[in-house]
CSV table of C-alpha atoms and ligand atoms in Angstrom, one decimal:
chain,number,residue,atom,x,y,z
A,1,MET,CA,-0.1,0.0,-0.1
A,2,THR,CA,1.5,2.9,-1.2
A,3,LEU,CA,-0.6,5.5,0.4
A,4,LEU,CA,-2.6,4.7,3.8
A,5,LEU,CA,-4.9,7.3,5.9
A,6,ASP,CA,-6.3,5.3,8.9
A,7,ASP,CA,-8.7,6.8,11.1
A,8,VAL,CA,-8.0,10.4,10.3
A,9,THR,CA,-9.8,13.3,12.0
A,10,LEU,CA,-8.6,16.9,11.3
A,11,THR,CA,-10.3,19.9,12.7
A,12,TYR,CA,-9.8,23.8,12.2
A,13,ALA,CA,-10.3,26.5,14.7
A,14,ASP,CA,-13.8,28.2,13.9
A,15,GLY,CA,-14.5,30.9,16.0
A,16,ASP,CA,-15.0,29.6,19.6
A,17,GLY,CA,-15.2,26.1,18.4
A,18,ARG,CA,-13.6,23.6,16.0
A,19,LEU,CA,-15.0,22.7,12.6
A,20,THR,CA,-14.4,19.3,11.6
A,21,ALA,CA,-12.8,19.1,8.1
A,22,LEU,CA,-12.2,15.4,8.2
A,23,ASP,CA,-14.1,12.9,10.3
A,24,ALA,CA,-12.3,9.5,11.2
A,25,VAL,CA,-11.2,9.0,7.4
A,26,GLY,CA,-9.8,5.7,6.3
A,27,LEU,CA,-8.3,5.5,2.6
A,28,GLU,CA,-6.1,2.7,1.1
A,29,VAL,CA,-4.5,3.5,-2.3
A,30,PRO,CA,-2.2,0.7,-3.8
A,31,ALA,CA,1.0,1.6,-6.1
A,32,GLY,CA,-0.2,2.0,-9.9
A,33,THR,CA,-4.0,2.9,-9.2
A,34,LEU,CA,-6.2,6.0,-9.2
A,35,THR,CA,-8.6,6.7,-6.4
A,36,ALA,CA,-10.7,9.7,-7.6
A,37,VAL,CA,-12.2,11.7,-4.6
A,38,VAL,CA,-15.9,13.5,-5.3
A,39,GLY,CA,-17.8,15.3,-3.0
A,40,PRO,CA,-19.4,18.8,-2.7
A,41,SER,CA,-17.7,22.2,-2.0
A,42,GLY,CA,-16.5,22.2,1.6
A,43,SER,CA,-16.8,18.7,2.3
A,44,GLY,CA,-13.1,18.1,3.0
A,45,LYS,CA,-11.4,17.0,-0.2
A,46,SER,CA,-8.5,19.5,-0.4
A,47,SER,CA,-7.9,18.9,3.7
A,48,LEU,CA,-7.7,15.2,2.4
A,49,LEU,CA,-5.0,16.0,-0.3
A,50,ALA,CA,-3.4,18.3,2.2
A,51,VAL,CA,-3.3,15.5,5.1
A,52,ALA,CA,-2.0,13.0,2.6
A,53,ALA,CA,0.8,15.4,1.5
A,54,THR,CA,1.9,16.1,5.0
A,55,LEU,CA,1.1,19.7,4.7
A,56,VAL,CA,-1.2,19.4,7.5
A,57,THR,CA,-0.8,17.1,10.7
A,58,PRO,CA,-4.3,15.5,11.6
A,59,ASP,CA,-5.7,16.0,15.1
A,60,SER,CA,-5.7,12.0,15.3
A,61,GLY,CA,-5.1,9.3,13.0
A,62,ARG,CA,-2.2,7.9,10.8
A,63,VAL,CA,-0.8,8.9,7.5
A,64,VAL,CA,1.6,6.4,5.8
A,65,VAL,CA,3.4,7.3,3.0
A,66,ASP,CA,5.5,4.7,0.9
A,67,GLY,CA,5.7,2.8,4.2
A,68,VAL,CA,6.6,5.5,6.6
A,69,ASP,CA,4.3,6.6,9.1
A,70,THR,CA,4.4,10.5,9.1
A,71,GLY,CA,3.6,11.0,12.6
A,72,ARG,CA,7.1,9.9,13.3
A,73,LEU,CA,8.6,12.4,11.3
A,74,ASP,CA,9.5,16.1,12.5
A,75,ARG,CA,9.0,18.9,10.4
A,76,ALA,CA,12.3,18.6,8.4
A,77,GLY,CA,11.6,14.9,8.0
A,78,ARG,CA,8.2,15.7,6.4
A,79,ALA,CA,9.5,18.3,4.1
A,80,ALA,CA,12.3,15.4,2.8
A,81,LEU,CA,9.3,12.9,2.4
A,82,ARG,CA,7.1,15.7,0.4
A,83,ARG,CA,10.3,16.2,-1.7
A,84,ASP,CA,11.1,12.6,-2.4
A,85,ARG,CA,8.2,10.7,-2.5
A,86,VAL,CA,5.0,13.1,-3.2
A,87,GLY,CA,4.0,15.0,-6.3
A,88,ILE,CA,1.5,17.6,-5.8
A,89,VAL,CA,-0.6,19.0,-8.6
A,90,PHE,CA,-2.6,22.1,-7.6
A,91,GLN,CA,-5.7,23.5,-9.3
A,92,GLN,CA,-3.7,26.3,-10.8
A,93,PRO,CA,-0.3,25.6,-12.2
A,94,ASN,CA,1.8,27.8,-10.4
A,95,LEU,CA,4.6,27.7,-12.4
A,96,LEU,CA,7.4,30.3,-12.2
A,97,PRO,CA,7.0,33.0,-14.6
A,98,SER,CA,10.7,33.4,-15.9
A,99,LEU,CA,11.6,29.7,-16.2
A,100,THR,CA,11.2,27.4,-19.4
A,101,ALA,CA,9.1,24.1,-19.1
A,102,LEU,CA,12.3,22.1,-19.0
A,103,GLU,CA,13.2,24.6,-16.2
A,104,GLN,CA,10.3,24.0,-13.9
A,105,LEU,CA,11.2,20.6,-13.9
A,106,LEU,CA,15.1,21.1,-13.4
A,107,VAL,CA,14.2,23.2,-10.2
A,108,MET,CA,12.5,20.2,-8.6
A,109,ALA,CA,16.2,18.2,-9.1
A,110,HIS,CA,18.2,21.1,-7.8
A,111,LEU,CA,16.1,21.4,-4.5
A,112,ALA,CA,16.6,17.6,-4.0
A,113,GLY,CA,20.5,18.4,-4.3
A,114,ALA,CA,21.3,17.3,-7.5
A,115,ALA,CA,25.0,18.1,-8.6
A,116,GLY,CA,27.4,16.5,-11.1
A,117,ALA,CA,26.2,13.6,-12.9
A,118,ALA,CA,22.8,13.6,-11.1
A,119,ARG,CA,22.4,16.8,-12.5
A,120,SER,CA,22.7,15.4,-16.2
A,121,ARG,CA,20.5,12.7,-15.2
A,122,ALA,CA,18.2,14.8,-14.2
A,123,ARG,CA,18.1,17.0,-17.3
A,124,ALA,CA,17.6,13.5,-19.1
A,125,ARG,CA,14.7,12.8,-17.0
A,126,ALA,CA,13.1,15.9,-17.4
A,127,LEU,CA,13.2,15.7,-21.1
A,128,GLU,CA,11.6,12.3,-20.9
A,129,LEU,CA,8.9,13.6,-19.0
A,130,LEU,CA,7.8,16.7,-21.1
A,131,ASP,CA,8.0,14.1,-23.9
A,132,ALA,CA,5.9,11.9,-21.9
A,133,VAL,CA,3.2,14.7,-21.8
A,134,GLY,CA,3.6,15.6,-25.3
A,135,LEU,CA,5.6,18.8,-24.7
A,136,ALA,CA,9.1,18.0,-26.0
A,137,PRO,CA,9.0,20.6,-28.5
A,138,GLN,CA,7.8,23.3,-25.9
A,139,ALA,CA,10.6,22.4,-23.3
A,140,GLY,CA,12.0,25.7,-24.3
A,141,ARG,CA,8.8,28.0,-23.8
A,142,ARG,CA,8.0,30.0,-20.5
A,143,PRO,CA,4.7,29.9,-19.1
A,144,HIS,CA,3.4,33.0,-20.9
A,145,GLN,CA,4.3,31.1,-24.5
A,146,LEU,CA,2.1,27.8,-23.3
A,147,SER,CA,-1.7,27.4,-23.4
A,148,GLY,CA,-3.6,26.6,-20.2
A,149,GLY,CA,-3.6,22.9,-21.3
A,150,GLN,CA,0.0,22.8,-21.8
A,151,ARG,CA,0.7,24.9,-18.4
A,152,GLN,CA,-1.2,22.2,-16.5
A,153,ARG,CA,1.0,19.4,-18.3
A,154,VAL,CA,4.1,20.8,-17.2
A,155,ASN,CA,2.8,21.0,-13.4
A,156,ILE,CA,2.2,17.3,-14.0
A,157,ALA,CA,5.4,16.5,-15.5
A,158,ARG,CA,7.1,18.6,-12.8
A,159,ALA,CA,5.2,16.6,-9.8
A,160,LEU,CA,6.7,13.3,-11.1
A,161,MET,CA,10.1,14.8,-11.4
A,162,ASN,CA,11.6,13.1,-8.1
A,163,ASP,CA,9.7,10.0,-9.1
A,164,PRO,CA,6.9,10.4,-6.3
A,165,ALA,CA,5.4,7.1,-4.7
A,166,VAL,CA,2.2,9.2,-4.3
A,167,LEU,CA,0.7,11.5,-6.7
A,168,LEU,CA,-2.1,13.9,-5.2
A,169,VAL,CA,-4.0,16.2,-7.6
A,170,ASP,CA,-6.7,18.5,-6.9
A,171,GLU,CA,-9.0,19.4,-9.7
A,172,PRO,CA,-6.4,19.8,-12.2
A,173,THR,CA,-8.7,20.5,-15.0
A,174,SER,CA,-10.9,23.2,-13.8
A,175,ALA,CA,-9.2,26.0,-15.7
A,176,LEU,CA,-9.2,23.8,-19.0
A,177,ASP,CA,-12.1,23.5,-21.3
A,178,HIS,CA,-13.5,19.9,-21.6
A,179,GLU,CA,-11.6,18.2,-24.2
A,180,ARG,CA,-8.2,19.6,-22.8
A,181,GLY,CA,-9.5,18.5,-19.5
A,182,ALA,CA,-10.0,14.8,-20.8
A,183,ALA,CA,-6.5,14.7,-22.4
A,184,VAL,CA,-5.1,16.1,-18.9
A,185,LEU,CA,-7.0,13.1,-17.4
A,186,ASP,CA,-6.1,10.6,-20.1
A,187,LEU,CA,-2.2,11.5,-19.3
A,188,LEU,CA,-2.7,11.2,-15.5
A,189,ALA,CA,-4.2,7.8,-15.5
A,190,SER,CA,-1.7,6.4,-17.9
A,191,LEU,CA,1.2,7.9,-15.9
A,192,THR,CA,-0.3,6.2,-12.8
A,193,ARG,CA,-0.4,3.0,-14.4
A,194,SER,CA,3.1,3.2,-16.5
A,195,ARG,CA,4.9,4.9,-13.1
A,196,GLY,CA,3.3,2.9,-10.8
A,197,THR,CA,2.4,5.9,-8.6
A,198,ALA,CA,-0.6,5.8,-5.9
A,199,THR,CA,-2.7,8.5,-7.4
A,200,VAL,CA,-5.2,10.7,-5.6
A,201,LEU,CA,-7.6,12.4,-7.8
A,202,VAL,CA,-10.0,15.3,-6.5
A,203,THR,CA,-12.3,16.0,-9.1
A,204,HIS,CA,-16.0,17.6,-9.8
A,205,ASP,CA,-16.3,16.1,-13.3
A,206,ARG,CA,-18.3,12.8,-13.3
A,207,THR,CA,-16.6,11.6,-16.9
A,208,HIS,CA,-13.2,11.7,-15.0
A,209,LEU,CA,-14.4,8.7,-13.0
A,210,ASP,CA,-14.0,6.3,-15.9
A,211,HIS,CA,-10.5,6.2,-15.5
A,212,ALA,CA,-10.7,5.6,-11.7
A,213,ASP,CA,-9.9,2.3,-10.2
A,214,ARG,CA,-11.8,3.4,-6.9
A,215,LEU,CA,-14.3,6.3,-6.1
A,216,VAL,CA,-14.4,8.1,-2.7
A,217,THR,CA,-17.4,10.1,-1.9
A,218,ILE,CA,-16.8,12.8,0.7
A,219,ARG,CA,-19.5,14.6,2.6
A,220,ASP,CA,-18.8,16.7,6.0
A,221,GLY,CA,-15.5,15.5,6.2
A,222,ARG,CA,-16.7,11.7,6.3
A,223,ALA,CA,-15.6,9.3,3.3
A,224,SER,CA,-17.6,6.5,1.7
B,301,LIG,P1,-13.3,21.3,-0.4
B,301,LIG,O1,-11.8,20.7,-0.8
B,301,LIG,O2,-14.0,19.6,-0.4
B,301,LIG,O3,-14.0,22.1,-1.1
B,301,LIG,P2,-11.8,21.7,2.1
B,301,LIG,O4,-11.2,20.7,2.5
B,301,LIG,O5,-11.3,23.0,1.5
B,301,LIG,O6,-13.2,21.4,1.0
B,301,LIG,O7,-12.7,22.4,3.4
B,301,LIG,C1,-13.4,21.5,4.1
B,301,LIG,C2,-14.0,22.5,5.4
B,301,LIG,O8,-12.9,23.0,6.1
B,301,LIG,C3,-14.7,23.9,4.9
B,301,LIG,O9,-15.7,23.8,5.5
B,301,LIG,C4,-13.5,24.7,4.7
B,301,LIG,O10,-14.2,26.1,5.2
B,301,LIG,C5,-12.9,24.3,6.0
B,301,LIG,N1,-11.3,24.9,5.7
B,301,LIG,C6,-10.8,24.6,5.0
B,301,LIG,N2,-9.4,25.0,5.3
B,301,LIG,C7,-9.5,25.7,6.5
B,301,LIG,C8,-8.6,26.4,7.3
B,301,LIG,N3,-7.0,26.6,6.6
B,301,LIG,N4,-8.9,27.1,8.3
B,301,LIG,C9,-10.2,27.0,8.7
B,301,LIG,N5,-11.2,26.1,8.2
B,301,LIG,C10,-10.7,25.5,6.9
B,302,LIG,MG1,-11.0,21.9,-2.5
């Protein structure tokens, strides 16, 4: 099991009280499979991804990423785990405006400390990933020279740069038209199988569910 959430509860401060965003949520995502998460706005979908990404620590319960019980890690340990084993794709492709598509990917290797031979390996990997997402010809372009769909594909390639075990994707097609959204989904599903990632996809688009191995519905912080 590459991603495991066991009995996870998360609350946020809410005036004088607490708001329960996740209520005893359990989730198991094997390698090479895609789990779709659907539910109304405010039901806890993004909170679920934030906890799985170790960006937010739950009040209780266990989050196990690639065999590592994240509750045992300190802040630096969690940052290292995110860098090395978790790929995150947010709704908006937050690319750096001054960098080319290729450089957006190389930054990830740089942050992971790649130097010397590792640097040229990273370059080869970045080019391979851009090719896998159909963007080899655009490797030298900056974000403003790419379409919305192309930017989102760079975003996905970047998330895969450090070969993550877990891929967390939050409504990746909300800024795209239907056709480009469908192409991004095809890509995510095929990368999940070919790279063996444990992928969690939050979506509001029912057509995406065709690609999912499992479906989780979340309502008021409860998963079913
Ligand atoms: P979804 O992604 O399904 O729309 P979220 O996980 O973003 O839902 O939010 C779940 C609930 O938690 C909502 O009621 C939201 O207002 C609340 N919430 C989310 N993030 C925070 C936060 N940082 N502080 C306080 N409340 C939050
Ligand atoms: Mg959300």
